[in-house]
Coordinates of C-alpha atoms in Angstrom, one line a residue:
M1 CA 0.0 0.0 0.0
S2 CA 1.5 3.4 -1.0
P3 CA 1.4 6.4 1.2
L4 CA -0.9 9.3 0.2
A5 CA 0.7 11.8 -2.0
R6 CA 1.0 15.3 -0.6
P7 CA -0.5 18.2 -2.6
P8 CA 1.9 20.5 -4.3
L9 CA 2.6 23.5 -2.1
E10 CA 4.5 25.8 -4.6
G11 CA 1.5 28.0 -5.2
L12 CA 0.9 28.5 -1.5
K13 CA 4.6 29.2 -1.0
R14 CA 4.5 31.9 -3.8
Q15 CA 1.4 33.5 -2.3
L16 CA 2.9 33.6 1.2
R17 CA 6.1 35.1 -0.2
R18 CA 4.2 37.8 -2.1
T19 CA 2.3 38.7 1.1
R20 CA 5.5 38.9 3.1
D21 CA 7.1 41.1 0.4
H22 CA 4.1 43.4 0.3
R23 CA 4.2 43.9 4.1
S24 CA 8.0 44.5 4.1
Q25 CA 7.5 47.2 1.5
G26 CA 5.1 49.2 3.7
G27 CA 1.9 47.3 2.9
E28 CA -1.2 47.5 5.1
P29 CA -0.5 46.3 8.7
G30 CA -2.5 43.1 9.5
A31 CA -3.3 42.6 5.8
D32 CA -3.1 39.0 4.6
S33 CA -4.3 37.0 1.7
F34 CA -7.1 35.2 3.5
V35 CA -10.8 35.5 2.6
R36 CA -13.0 35.9 5.6
E37 CA -16.7 35.8 6.0
T38 CA -18.7 36.3 9.3
F39 CA -22.1 34.7 9.9
T40 CA -24.6 34.9 12.7
L41 CA -26.9 31.8 12.6
E42 CA -28.9 29.5 14.8
R43 CA -26.6 26.7 16.2
G44 CA -27.8 24.0 13.7
E45 CA -27.6 26.4 10.7
A46 CA -24.1 27.5 11.8
R47 CA -22.9 23.8 11.8
V48 CA -24.4 23.3 8.3
K49 CA -22.7 26.5 7.0
A50 CA -19.3 25.6 8.4
R51 CA -19.6 22.1 6.8
E52 CA -20.5 23.7 3.5
W53 CA -17.3 25.8 3.7
F54 CA -15.1 22.7 4.5
E55 CA -16.7 20.8 1.6
K56 CA -16.4 23.6 -0.9
Y57 CA -13.0 24.7 0.2
P58 CA -11.1 21.6 1.6
K59 CA -8.8 22.4 4.5
A60 CA -5.8 20.8 2.9
A61 CA -6.0 23.0 -0.2
Y62 CA -7.4 26.3 1.2
W63 CA -6.4 26.2 4.9
T64 CA -10.0 26.6 5.7
Q65 CA -10.8 27.1 9.4
V66 CA -13.3 28.6 11.8
E67 CA -11.2 31.6 12.8
S68 CA -13.4 32.7 15.7
W69 CA -16.8 32.1 17.2
R70 CA -19.0 33.1 20.1
Q71 CA -22.4 32.1 21.4
L72 CA -25.0 34.9 21.5
P73 CA -28.3 35.0 23.3
G74 CA -31.1 32.8 21.9
D75 CA -28.7 29.9 20.9
R76 CA -27.3 31.9 18.0
I77 CA -23.6 31.6 17.0
E78 CA -21.5 34.3 15.4
F79 CA -18.5 32.9 13.7
T80 CA -15.9 33.8 11.1
M81 CA -14.7 31.4 8.5
R82 CA -11.3 31.9 6.9
R83 CA -9.7 30.4 3.7
L84 CA -7.2 31.1 1.1
P85 CA -8.7 32.7 -2.0
S86 CA -7.5 29.9 -4.3
A87 CA -5.7 26.6 -4.2
D88 CA -2.8 26.9 -6.7

């Protein structure tokens, strides 16, 4: 049985290098190349939305993650999803 092949990371390395270069040349502080979207949904809907993101933007390729979350009154969840804009 052969081990799973790792995805190529050259595109990601290029993108990170560009971001670092941009910052070192006086780019916006705190700016990065991630796409973020914040949602406020009922608990069940929040789980469904997070799963949609992980299915549409696989973690291995897009570094998708729940960046932050908090519980609000009424069993509502506010959360921010983060991912890379593309998987080169």
